[in-house]
Structures are given as C-alpha cells and as structure tokens.
Amino acid sequence: MNTLSDPGRFESIRRSNLLTALRNNPASLAGGIVIALVTLVAIAGPVLVGDPNAGALSNRLQPPSMAHPLGTDPLGRDVLSRLVYGARITLAMAVSITLIRLIIGFVVGLLAGLFGGLVDEVLMRVVDFLLAFPGIVLALVIAGILGPSLRNVLLALVVVGWGSYARVVRSSVLSVREEPFVDAAKLAGVSRIRLVWTHFVPNVAGPVVVLSTLDLGGVVLAAAGLSFLGLGAQPPTPEWGTMVADGSDYLRSAPWLVNVPGVAIAVVVLGFNLLGDGLRDSLDTDPTRVNR
Amino acid sequence: MCWYLLKRVVSSAVVLGSVSLATYALVLITPGDPAETILRERLNSQPSDQEVSQFRAEHGLEEPFHVQYANWLGNAVSGDLGQSYFHGRAVRELIAAHLPATIELAVAAMIVALVISVPAGIVSAVYRQTSLDYISQAGALFGVSVPNFWFGYLLIILVALPLNAIPTSGAGSAAHLVLPAVTLGTGLAAVITRLLRASLLETLEEPYVRTARSKGLYERVVVYRHALRSALIPVVTVIGLQFAYVLNGAVIVEAVFNRPGLGTLLVDAVFARDYPVVQGVVLVTAVLFVVTNFLVDLSYRYLDPRIDLEASA
C-alpha cells in the first residue's frame, strides 16, 4: 500500500485516534461518561432543582429525606440544589483555568521553541521557577493579596500553572523543527506564519490535549482547596470547597454537609483523571515525562 | 564538582531573589494603599492621615519601592525578616514557632506515604496485570482524586469521633500527628505508587536485567538488587519534588486540623494582610525548596554513578 498516494491518511489517523482511544479504553470511557453526566447536570441544573439560596431557619440541619434528598444546611438551604449549582462553578472554573493556562503556555512554548537563544533562555527560567515552586502556596498568596473572590482564584491558578504547557509545547516544537517536512515547506517558500499554523500547531496539539485533560483534575482540586481556605467563592455562592468548609462545624450532627460536596469533588476529579490517563495510554504520549 | 556547586549556588540565589522580589512586588500591585487598607481593617473605620503616616513611618513604608526592597533583602540575608504588623513579634520568631509543626507533619506524612507506596509500587510492577496490580492502581487513582480537605474530615467522622481518643485539632503530641499525617500521606502515597510502578516496569525491560535473569539469578535478586535501585532514581526525584506537594498539602491539612504550622501562619497572615509575615513565610518556603532540590540532585549521583552532574548542570 502506497501511503504517499493518500494525503488524507495522516489527518484521518489523528482524528480517529482520539475516538478509538476512548472506545478501546474502558477506564477513559468511564471517565468520559462521568464528566458528560456532570456537565449535563450542570447545564440542566435550574430545571432539576430549586433555588440554591432559598431556605428557612426552621428547616435547618435536616437529615436526608424525600423533600431534601441530601439534607439541609445550617441556614435551612437544600444541599442538593447547592450541589447542582456548585457543579456549574466547578466545571466553569476548571475549564476556563485550564484553557487560559493552555493558551499562555502554547504561545510561550511556541515562542521559546521557534526563536531559541535569549528568548528561550529567559522564558524557560521563568517556567523552571513556576514548576519548582509549590503552586498552592504561591496561588494562595496571589489570591489572598488581591482579595478573596473566584476571579482572583482563577487569576492566581492561571499564573502559577501555565509552565508545564510551555515546556511540553517547546519540546514538541524543537522535535518538529528537525523534521524533513519543515525543510521541505521552507524550500517550497511557505511563509513563516503559515508554516507555524500548518506544521507546528497540529503536531504539538496531541500532547497538549493529553496534558490539559490530566491537568483538569488537579485544577478542580486546587480551586476547591483555595475556596475551602476562604479565598474563593464568598457566601452565599454554592461552591463545593466552601460547602465543605461551612459544613466542618457540624461533623457530628450533620456529616452529610462535608460528605456530599466532598464526594462530588472526588467524583469529578476521578472522572478527569480516568479520561486523562486513558488518553495518555492510548495516544502513547506522556507529556508529563518530557525531558527537562 | 566545584563548578557544578558554584552553578547551583548562583541559580539558587537567582530563584530566591526572584521569589522575594515577586512577593514584594505583589503588595505594590494591590489595589489601594497597603497602610490604609491594613489600618482600615484593623480599626474598622477610615484611619486618619496621621495614623496612616505613623504606620508608614513605623514600618518603613514611606521609602521608594527599591529602597524598601533592598533594606528588606539586606536584613533577610542576615536573618532579620522584619516585624509582624499584628503580632508585635519578629517574623523570624513567628516562623521559628510554627515551623516545627509543619516539619513534623511533612516527615510523618512522607513516612506514611513510603510505607504504603513502596510495597504497593513493587507488587504492582512485579505482578503486573494481575488483580493485585489492579487493586493497587485503583487505590492510587482514588488517592490522587480525593480532595485532602474532605478526606481529613472523613477520617474525623469515621475514626476520631467513634473512638473518641484521637485529638482532631491542635498539635504537640504524637496523637495529634496521626490524622494529619495519614490525610497528607495517603495522597502522597498514591503519586509515588504510580511513579514507582511505571519506573520499575521500564527498568525490568532493560538489557542488564535480562542479562541478570539469563545468568539464572533468582527473580527476587533481579528485582531487588538489579532493577529496584535504578527504578528508585525517578522516585527519589519525585519524593524531593513532592516536597512541594507536602507544603501545598500542609496548608490545607493544617487548616482542617487547626494545626499551628507554617501553612496556618501563612493563611492567617494573608487574610490579615500581614505582609512581612507573608513575605517571610514565602522566602522560607523557597529556601526549604531550593535546599531539597539540591539534596535530590546529589542523591542521584549516589544512586546511579552513571549520572554526570557536571553535564546535566
């Protein structure tokens, strides 16, 4: 079979890889289903449950019942409603933080890899620093000094977390640069911008997709952790980490207040991790093991 | 070796310098005048101009930024991290009072992690794709997915409250250390198990391991004497790098168990806008970090004499 006669071959392999990766790996399929369900719940939230902030003190700290399947909190609010609305915040934060990290890392990695020299040296020292330093500690300080809010948690987690993307993109760029098709394209007179778009970006995309899927779980944990410490969502926002913190005064009398949001966070993180592990194994790229 | 050491010292100094400059600069970009913000939060009303200027004079805030920073850095080098805005104590004293609880927690958590992860990682790799391996991998997956702040409360609910014998907050005795160390250690164990498994699997494919097997050595000797040693290299790196995880985790675990450690000190200082304490804790964290990384690099050479530090530096 003459592969050269079929120019669409490479493209089709790349696309089907993602799908077969999911199909052939039951674990990543399970992860995908979990995330899809949580997303569905988050989108359909207002249809499924009532107002997350409505409650009467007369109704406080009720154990799970038919009226309140997951019980009520110290202000008499329905825990299930708060959980469902919290899913929106968790997913929105995780996806936007990861996406912005990815974009910044992509641009920095591309610049470092393509230009080399001093640009590369300076950018990679910044990356080394970010990867070396305990992220939560740094994010805590940034978010804390800027003032507690979800926006500042997002900002802080973006600032501390784009380094690994930059490193992965840079090392992919360096290996693609050596490929004969790049020389061929240059000889054919392809412009620099077009060269980057058509040859570098698609080849770097695979590892970056895997990395961001693996990253999502950690982002959920970090964002919920910072909110748990009081730096993120402010009352009455139904955020899962904040819900755990608020419930911690009632461990004996109302353990569901920490267990419900705790399990929810664990399930979402597990879903992202299963998906990421599966993609990494099937696509056989491990961006976390790129040489330093 | 000498050249290598010199390079390391210089790069460590650059890292520490940029950390301190970054935290220092962060205060500047905060909206509003820090002296006014702090006083307003302290007095719960708008401070008078006189109060603000007095606060500034007391804490050397009327100098331009570069002078402030240079003074602070100069003092920091000689071990003086300034005065806390709130506690009326030297930052150095506060850190010295809070550091032991965190170090204890870090060491205890690391022991818990190694006791779980080393056997689990070895069993997983040697008996790969058996039910033992699947159990250990599933356990590790749960370990990295469960948020440690919830896991801590779960331990309190399931263990401490029914037994009524284990303290759930504070520090000072070995009993106080049990729950925080298990909370932090299990998460760490999950990461190390995964890494040790992958690394050992890779090493078991190496030609020299095949040679050892074909010499007719016992499988036990092959695994423990030949493969494990080089499989440990990435694990040692991770243990070193997991120090970051331990510090990240300590911030949260200390909050769960009201443990008066460095994490609690930092969180309280951040909320109180006690900038000298924030800057001090961040600097100490960075120093701890740089030192651990250095020790990790040195341990490579011991574990694998093939590694040339000069070349990798």
Short mmCIF file of N, CA and C in Angstrom, two decimals, chain A residues 34-176:
data_model
loop_
_atom_site.label_atom_id
_atom_site.label_comp_id
_atom_site.label_asym_id
_atom_site.label_seq_id
_atom_site.Cartn_x
_atom_site.Cartn_y
_atom_site.Cartn_z
N VAL A 34 -18.65 9.96 33.12
CA VAL A 34 -18.83 10.71 34.37
C VAL A 34 -18.85 12.21 34.10
N ILE A 35 -17.85 12.67 33.33
CA ILE A 35 -17.77 14.10 33.06
C ILE A 35 -18.97 14.57 32.24
N ALA A 36 -19.39 13.74 31.27
CA ALA A 36 -20.55 14.12 30.46
C ALA A 36 -21.80 14.27 31.34
N LEU A 37 -21.98 13.32 32.28
CA LEU A 37 -23.15 13.39 33.17
C LEU A 37 -23.11 14.64 34.05
N VAL A 38 -21.92 14.91 34.62
CA VAL A 38 -21.81 16.09 35.49
C VAL A 38 -22.10 17.36 34.68
N THR A 39 -21.58 17.39 33.44
CA THR A 39 -21.83 18.56 32.59
C THR A 39 -23.32 18.73 32.33
N LEU A 40 -23.97 17.59 32.05
CA LEU A 40 -25.41 17.61 31.79
C LEU A 40 -26.16 18.16 33.00
N VAL A 41 -25.81 17.66 34.19
CA VAL A 41 -26.45 18.13 35.42
C VAL A 41 -26.22 19.63 35.60
N ALA A 42 -24.99 20.06 35.32
CA ALA A 42 -24.66 21.47 35.50
C ALA A 42 -25.50 22.34 34.57
N ILE A 43 -25.64 21.88 33.31
CA ILE A 43 -26.41 22.67 32.34
C ILE A 43 -27.89 22.67 32.69
N ALA A 44 -28.42 21.47 33.04
CA ALA A 44 -29.86 21.35 33.29
C ALA A 44 -30.24 21.77 34.70
N GLY A 45 -29.25 22.17 35.50
CA GLY A 45 -29.45 22.48 36.91
C GLY A 45 -30.76 23.16 37.27
N PRO A 46 -31.05 24.34 36.73
CA PRO A 46 -32.24 25.09 37.14
C PRO A 46 -33.53 24.33 36.90
N VAL A 47 -33.52 23.40 35.91
CA VAL A 47 -34.71 22.63 35.63
C VAL A 47 -34.90 21.55 36.70
N LEU A 48 -33.77 21.03 37.20
CA LEU A 48 -33.82 19.87 38.10
C LEU A 48 -34.15 20.25 39.54
N VAL A 49 -33.55 21.35 40.00
CA VAL A 49 -33.67 21.67 41.43
C VAL A 49 -34.12 23.10 41.64
N GLY A 50 -34.46 23.41 42.89
CA GLY A 50 -34.93 24.76 43.21
C GLY A 50 -33.80 25.72 43.50
N ASP A 51 -34.13 26.88 44.02
CA ASP A 51 -33.19 27.94 44.33
C ASP A 51 -32.18 27.48 45.38
N PRO A 52 -30.86 27.55 45.06
CA PRO A 52 -29.86 27.07 46.00
C PRO A 52 -29.72 27.97 47.23
N ASN A 53 -30.26 29.17 47.16
CA ASN A 53 -30.10 30.10 48.29
C ASN A 53 -31.39 30.30 49.09
N ALA A 54 -32.44 29.55 48.70
CA ALA A 54 -33.70 29.67 49.44
C ALA A 54 -33.68 28.70 50.62
N GLY A 55 -34.09 29.18 51.78
CA GLY A 55 -34.13 28.29 52.93
C GLY A 55 -34.72 28.99 54.13
N ALA A 56 -35.28 28.21 55.04
CA ALA A 56 -35.84 28.77 56.26
C ALA A 56 -35.10 28.19 57.44
N LEU A 57 -34.80 29.02 58.44
CA LEU A 57 -34.05 28.56 59.60
C LEU A 57 -34.80 27.45 60.34
N SER A 58 -36.14 27.47 60.23
CA SER A 58 -36.93 26.44 60.90
C SER A 58 -36.62 25.06 60.32
N ASN A 59 -36.03 25.08 59.13
CA ASN A 59 -35.79 23.84 58.38
C ASN A 59 -34.32 23.42 58.45
N ARG A 60 -33.55 23.99 59.39
CA ARG A 60 -32.09 23.83 59.34
C ARG A 60 -31.63 22.43 59.77
N LEU A 61 -30.47 22.03 59.15
CA LEU A 61 -29.79 20.78 59.50
C LEU A 61 -30.68 19.55 59.49
N GLN A 62 -31.62 19.50 58.50
CA GLN A 62 -32.45 18.32 58.35
C GLN A 62 -31.64 17.21 57.68
N PRO A 63 -31.70 15.99 58.21
CA PRO A 63 -31.03 14.87 57.53
C PRO A 63 -31.74 14.57 56.21
N PRO A 64 -31.10 13.81 55.33
CA PRO A 64 -31.70 13.48 54.03
C PRO A 64 -33.11 12.92 54.19
N SER A 65 -34.02 13.41 53.34
CA SER A 65 -35.42 12.97 53.39
C SER A 65 -35.98 13.03 51.98
N MET A 66 -37.27 12.75 51.80
CA MET A 66 -37.86 12.83 50.47
C MET A 66 -37.84 14.27 49.95
N ALA A 67 -38.17 15.21 50.83
CA ALA A 67 -38.21 16.61 50.41
C ALA A 67 -36.80 17.13 50.12
N HIS A 68 -35.83 16.70 50.92
CA HIS A 68 -34.45 17.15 50.74
C HIS A 68 -33.53 15.92 50.68
N PRO A 69 -33.36 15.35 49.47
CA PRO A 69 -32.65 14.07 49.33
C PRO A 69 -31.25 14.08 49.95
N LEU A 70 -30.61 15.26 50.00
CA LEU A 70 -29.27 15.32 50.59
C LEU A 70 -29.26 16.18 51.85
N GLY A 71 -30.42 16.38 52.44
CA GLY A 71 -30.50 17.14 53.68
C GLY A 71 -30.46 18.64 53.47
N THR A 72 -30.43 19.38 54.60
CA THR A 72 -30.34 20.84 54.51
C THR A 72 -29.16 21.33 55.35
N ASP A 73 -28.73 22.57 55.09
CA ASP A 73 -27.55 23.11 55.77
C ASP A 73 -27.97 23.98 56.97
N PRO A 74 -27.01 24.61 57.67
CA PRO A 74 -27.34 25.37 58.88
C PRO A 74 -28.31 26.52 58.63
N LEU A 75 -28.47 26.95 57.36
CA LEU A 75 -29.40 28.02 57.06
C LEU A 75 -30.70 27.47 56.47
N GLY A 76 -30.84 26.14 56.52
CA GLY A 76 -32.06 25.53 56.03
C GLY A 76 -32.13 25.41 54.51
N ARG A 77 -30.98 25.59 53.83
CA ARG A 77 -30.99 25.53 52.37
C ARG A 77 -30.82 24.07 51.92
N ASP A 78 -31.42 23.76 50.77
CA ASP A 78 -31.38 22.40 50.24
C ASP A 78 -29.97 22.08 49.71
N VAL A 79 -29.33 21.03 50.28
CA VAL A 79 -27.96 20.70 49.89
C VAL A 79 -27.89 20.23 48.44
N LEU A 80 -28.92 19.48 47.99
CA LEU A 80 -28.91 19.01 46.60
C LEU A 80 -28.92 20.18 45.61
N SER A 81 -29.76 21.19 45.88
CA SER A 81 -29.79 22.36 44.99
C SER A 81 -28.42 23.03 44.94
N ARG A 82 -27.80 23.16 46.12
CA ARG A 82 -26.50 23.83 46.18
C ARG A 82 -25.45 23.00 45.45
N LEU A 83 -25.56 21.67 45.59
CA LEU A 83 -24.60 20.78 44.92
C LEU A 83 -24.70 20.94 43.40
N VAL A 84 -25.93 20.95 42.89
CA VAL A 84 -26.15 21.03 41.45
C VAL A 84 -25.64 22.37 40.90
N TYR A 85 -25.95 23.46 41.61
CA TYR A 85 -25.46 24.76 41.15
C TYR A 85 -23.94 24.84 41.30
N GLY A 86 -23.41 24.18 42.33
CA GLY A 86 -21.96 24.15 42.51
C GLY A 86 -21.23 23.49 41.36
N ALA A 87 -21.88 22.49 40.72
CA ALA A 87 -21.27 21.81 39.58
C ALA A 87 -20.93 22.80 38.47
N ARG A 88 -21.82 23.81 38.30
CA ARG A 88 -21.57 24.82 37.26
C ARG A 88 -20.27 25.57 37.56
N ILE A 89 -20.13 25.98 38.84
CA ILE A 89 -18.95 26.76 39.21
C ILE A 89 -17.69 25.91 39.03
N THR A 90 -17.75 24.65 39.54
CA THR A 90 -16.58 23.78 39.45
C THR A 90 -16.14 23.58 38.01
N LEU A 91 -17.10 23.23 37.13
CA LEU A 91 -16.73 22.96 35.75
C LEU A 91 -16.27 24.23 35.04
N ALA A 92 -16.99 25.33 35.28
CA ALA A 92 -16.62 26.57 34.60
C ALA A 92 -15.21 27.01 35.01
N MET A 93 -14.93 26.93 36.32
CA MET A 93 -13.59 27.29 36.80
C MET A 93 -12.54 26.37 36.18
N ALA A 94 -12.77 25.06 36.26
CA ALA A 94 -11.76 24.09 35.79
C ALA A 94 -11.46 24.30 34.31
N VAL A 95 -12.52 24.44 33.51
CA VAL A 95 -12.31 24.55 32.07
C VAL A 95 -11.64 25.89 31.73
N SER A 96 -12.11 26.97 32.35
CA SER A 96 -11.51 28.26 31.96
C SER A 96 -10.06 28.37 32.44
N ILE A 97 -9.77 27.91 33.66
CA ILE A 97 -8.39 27.97 34.13
C ILE A 97 -7.48 27.14 33.22
N THR A 98 -7.91 25.91 32.91
CA THR A 98 -7.09 25.04 32.08
C THR A 98 -6.89 25.64 30.69
N LEU A 99 -7.97 26.19 30.14
CA LEU A 99 -7.89 26.75 28.79
C LEU A 99 -6.94 27.95 28.73
N ILE A 100 -7.01 28.84 29.73
CA ILE A 100 -6.15 30.01 29.71
C ILE A 100 -4.69 29.59 29.93
N ARG A 101 -4.47 28.63 30.86
CA ARG A 101 -3.13 28.09 31.03
C ARG A 101 -2.59 27.57 29.70
N LEU A 102 -3.45 26.82 29.01
CA LEU A 102 -3.06 26.20 27.75
C LEU A 102 -2.66 27.26 26.73
N ILE A 103 -3.49 28.31 26.63
CA ILE A 103 -3.22 29.33 25.62
C ILE A 103 -1.90 30.05 25.93
N ILE A 104 -1.72 30.45 27.19
CA ILE A 104 -0.48 31.14 27.55
C ILE A 104 0.72 30.21 27.33
N GLY A 105 0.59 28.96 27.81
CA GLY A 105 1.68 28.00 27.66
C GLY A 105 2.00 27.74 26.20
N PHE A 106 0.94 27.68 25.38
CA PHE A 106 1.12 27.43 23.95
C PHE A 106 1.94 28.55 23.32
N VAL A 107 1.54 29.78 23.59
CA VAL A 107 2.23 30.93 22.99
C VAL A 107 3.67 30.99 23.47
N VAL A 108 3.87 30.85 24.79
CA VAL A 108 5.22 30.94 25.34
C VAL A 108 6.10 29.81 24.80
N GLY A 109 5.55 28.58 24.78
CA GLY A 109 6.32 27.44 24.30
C GLY A 109 6.69 27.58 22.83
N LEU A 110 5.74 28.09 22.04
CA LEU A 110 5.97 28.30 20.62
C LEU A 110 7.07 29.34 20.41
N LEU A 111 6.98 30.44 21.15
CA LEU A 111 7.99 31.50 21.03
C LEU A 111 9.37 30.96 21.42
N ALA A 112 9.43 30.27 22.58
CA ALA A 112 10.71 29.76 23.06
C ALA A 112 11.30 28.77 22.07
N GLY A 113 10.47 27.86 21.55
CA GLY A 113 10.95 26.83 20.66
C GLY A 113 11.36 27.37 19.31
N LEU A 114 10.61 28.36 18.78
CA LEU A 114 10.89 28.86 17.44
C LEU A 114 12.05 29.84 17.43
N PHE A 115 12.11 30.70 18.46
CA PHE A 115 13.16 31.72 18.45
C PHE A 115 14.46 31.22 19.04
N GLY A 116 14.36 30.40 20.09
CA GLY A 116 15.59 29.91 20.72
C GLY A 116 16.37 31.05 21.34
N GLY A 117 17.65 30.81 21.59
CA GLY A 117 18.54 31.87 22.08
C GLY A 117 18.10 32.48 23.39
N LEU A 118 18.23 33.79 23.46
CA LEU A 118 17.97 34.51 24.72
C LEU A 118 16.50 34.41 25.12
N VAL A 119 15.59 34.54 24.12
CA VAL A 119 14.15 34.45 24.40
C VAL A 119 13.86 33.14 25.11
N ASP A 120 14.38 32.05 24.53
CA ASP A 120 14.18 30.72 25.07
C ASP A 120 14.72 30.63 26.49
N GLU A 121 15.93 31.13 26.65
CA GLU A 121 16.60 31.04 27.96
C GLU A 121 15.79 31.74 29.06
N VAL A 122 15.37 32.97 28.76
CA VAL A 122 14.63 33.74 29.77
C VAL A 122 13.29 33.08 30.08
N LEU A 123 12.53 32.72 29.01
CA LEU A 123 11.21 32.13 29.22
C LEU A 123 11.31 30.82 30.00
N MET A 124 12.33 30.02 29.67
CA MET A 124 12.41 28.71 30.33
C MET A 124 12.84 28.84 31.80
N ARG A 125 13.59 29.89 32.12
CA ARG A 125 13.93 30.09 33.54
C ARG A 125 12.68 30.43 34.34
N VAL A 126 11.79 31.25 33.72
CA VAL A 126 10.52 31.57 34.40
C VAL A 126 9.73 30.28 34.62
N VAL A 127 9.70 29.43 33.58
CA VAL A 127 8.97 28.16 33.67
C VAL A 127 9.56 27.27 34.77
N ASP A 128 10.90 27.17 34.78
CA ASP A 128 11.57 26.36 35.81
C ASP A 128 11.12 26.79 37.19
N PHE A 129 11.09 28.11 37.36
CA PHE A 129 10.72 28.66 38.65
C PHE A 129 9.30 28.25 39.02
N LEU A 130 8.37 28.42 38.05
CA LEU A 130 6.97 28.10 38.32
C LEU A 130 6.78 26.63 38.63
N LEU A 131 7.51 25.78 37.90
CA LEU A 131 7.34 24.35 38.10
C LEU A 131 7.97 23.90 39.40
N ALA A 132 8.97 24.66 39.85
CA ALA A 132 9.69 24.23 41.04
C ALA A 132 8.96 24.63 42.31
N PHE A 133 8.22 25.75 42.25
CA PHE A 133 7.69 26.29 43.49
C PHE A 133 6.32 25.69 43.80
N PRO A 134 6.02 25.46 45.09
CA PRO A 134 4.71 24.92 45.44
C PRO A 134 3.57 25.82 44.98
N GLY A 135 2.80 25.32 44.01
CA GLY A 135 1.79 26.14 43.34
C GLY A 135 0.73 26.71 44.26
N ILE A 136 0.21 25.88 45.17
CA ILE A 136 -0.88 26.35 46.03
C ILE A 136 -0.39 27.49 46.91
N VAL A 137 0.84 27.36 47.42
CA VAL A 137 1.38 28.39 48.30
C VAL A 137 1.41 29.73 47.56
N LEU A 138 1.93 29.68 46.32
CA LEU A 138 2.03 30.89 45.52
C LEU A 138 0.64 31.43 45.16
N ALA A 139 -0.24 30.51 44.75
CA ALA A 139 -1.60 30.91 44.37
C ALA A 139 -2.33 31.51 45.58
N LEU A 140 -2.10 30.90 46.74
CA LEU A 140 -2.71 31.40 47.97
C LEU A 140 -2.30 32.84 48.24
N VAL A 141 -1.01 33.11 48.07
CA VAL A 141 -0.51 34.45 48.33
C VAL A 141 -1.07 35.44 47.31
N ILE A 142 -1.06 35.05 46.03
CA ILE A 142 -1.56 35.95 44.98
C ILE A 142 -3.05 36.24 45.20
N ALA A 143 -3.85 35.17 45.34
CA ALA A 143 -5.29 35.35 45.50
C ALA A 143 -5.59 36.11 46.79
N GLY A 144 -4.82 35.81 47.86
CA GLY A 144 -5.08 36.46 49.13
C GLY A 144 -4.81 37.94 49.10
N ILE A 145 -3.69 38.31 48.46
CA ILE A 145 -3.34 39.73 48.43
C ILE A 145 -4.29 40.50 47.52
N LEU A 146 -4.71 39.86 46.40
CA LEU A 146 -5.64 40.54 45.51
C LEU A 146 -7.03 40.65 46.13
N GLY A 147 -7.29 39.80 47.14
CA GLY A 147 -8.61 39.81 47.79
C GLY A 147 -9.40 38.58 47.42
N PRO A 148 -10.12 37.99 48.40
CA PRO A 148 -10.84 36.75 48.15
C PRO A 148 -11.97 36.92 47.14
N SER A 149 -11.91 36.15 46.04
CA SER A 149 -13.01 36.07 45.08
C SER A 149 -12.68 34.97 44.11
N LEU A 150 -13.71 34.43 43.44
CA LEU A 150 -13.47 33.37 42.46
C LEU A 150 -12.58 33.87 41.33
N ARG A 151 -12.78 35.13 40.93
CA ARG A 151 -11.98 35.67 39.83
C ARG A 151 -10.50 35.67 40.17
N ASN A 152 -10.19 36.05 41.43
CA ASN A 152 -8.78 36.09 41.82
C ASN A 152 -8.18 34.70 41.98
N VAL A 153 -9.01 33.72 42.38
CA VAL A 153 -8.53 32.33 42.41
C VAL A 153 -8.18 31.88 41.01
N LEU A 154 -9.07 32.22 40.05
CA LEU A 154 -8.82 31.88 38.66
C LEU A 154 -7.50 32.50 38.18
N LEU A 155 -7.35 33.78 38.47
CA LEU A 155 -6.16 34.51 38.06
C LEU A 155 -4.90 33.86 38.66
N ALA A 156 -4.96 33.57 39.97
CA ALA A 156 -3.80 33.01 40.67
C ALA A 156 -3.44 31.64 40.12
N LEU A 157 -4.45 30.79 39.87
CA LEU A 157 -4.15 29.45 39.38
C LEU A 157 -3.65 29.47 37.94
N VAL A 158 -4.08 30.48 37.17
CA VAL A 158 -3.53 30.61 35.81
C VAL A 158 -2.06 31.01 35.89
N VAL A 159 -1.77 31.99 36.72
CA VAL A 159 -0.39 32.50 36.82
C VAL A 159 0.58 31.39 37.23
N VAL A 160 0.19 30.54 38.18
CA VAL A 160 1.14 29.53 38.65
C VAL A 160 1.16 28.27 37.78
N GLY A 161 0.21 28.13 36.84
CA GLY A 161 0.06 26.82 36.22
C GLY A 161 0.33 26.66 34.73
N TRP A 162 0.80 27.72 34.04
CA TRP A 162 0.96 27.55 32.59
C TRP A 162 2.31 26.94 32.22
N GLY A 163 3.19 26.81 33.20
CA GLY A 163 4.57 26.38 32.94
C GLY A 163 4.71 25.03 32.24
N SER A 164 3.94 24.03 32.70
CA SER A 164 4.11 22.71 32.11
C SER A 164 3.68 22.69 30.64
N TYR A 165 2.65 23.50 30.31
CA TYR A 165 2.24 23.58 28.90
C TYR A 165 3.36 24.16 28.05
N ALA A 166 3.96 25.24 28.55
CA ALA A 166 5.03 25.88 27.80
C ALA A 166 6.17 24.89 27.54
N ARG A 167 6.47 24.11 28.57
CA ARG A 167 7.60 23.17 28.41
C ARG A 167 7.28 22.08 27.40
N VAL A 168 6.06 21.55 27.46
CA VAL A 168 5.66 20.49 26.53
C VAL A 168 5.63 21.03 25.10
N VAL A 169 5.04 22.22 24.91
CA VAL A 169 4.95 22.79 23.57
C VAL A 169 6.35 23.06 23.03
N ARG A 170 7.21 23.61 23.87
CA ARG A 170 8.56 23.93 23.43
C ARG A 170 9.29 22.67 22.96
N SER A 171 9.19 21.58 23.76
CA SER A 171 9.96 20.41 23.36
C SER A 171 9.37 19.76 22.12
N SER A 172 8.03 19.86 21.94
CA SER A 172 7.45 19.35 20.68
C SER A 172 7.93 20.18 19.50
N VAL A 173 7.97 21.50 19.70
CA VAL A 173 8.42 22.38 18.61
C VAL A 173 9.85 22.04 18.23
N LEU A 174 10.69 21.81 19.24
CA LEU A 174 12.09 21.51 18.95
C LEU A 174 12.21 20.22 18.14
N SER A 175 11.36 19.22 18.45
CA SER A 175 11.49 17.97 17.69
C SER A 175 10.88 18.10 16.30
N VAL A 176 9.80 18.88 16.18
CA VAL A 176 9.20 19.07 14.86
C VAL A 176 10.14 19.84 13.95
#
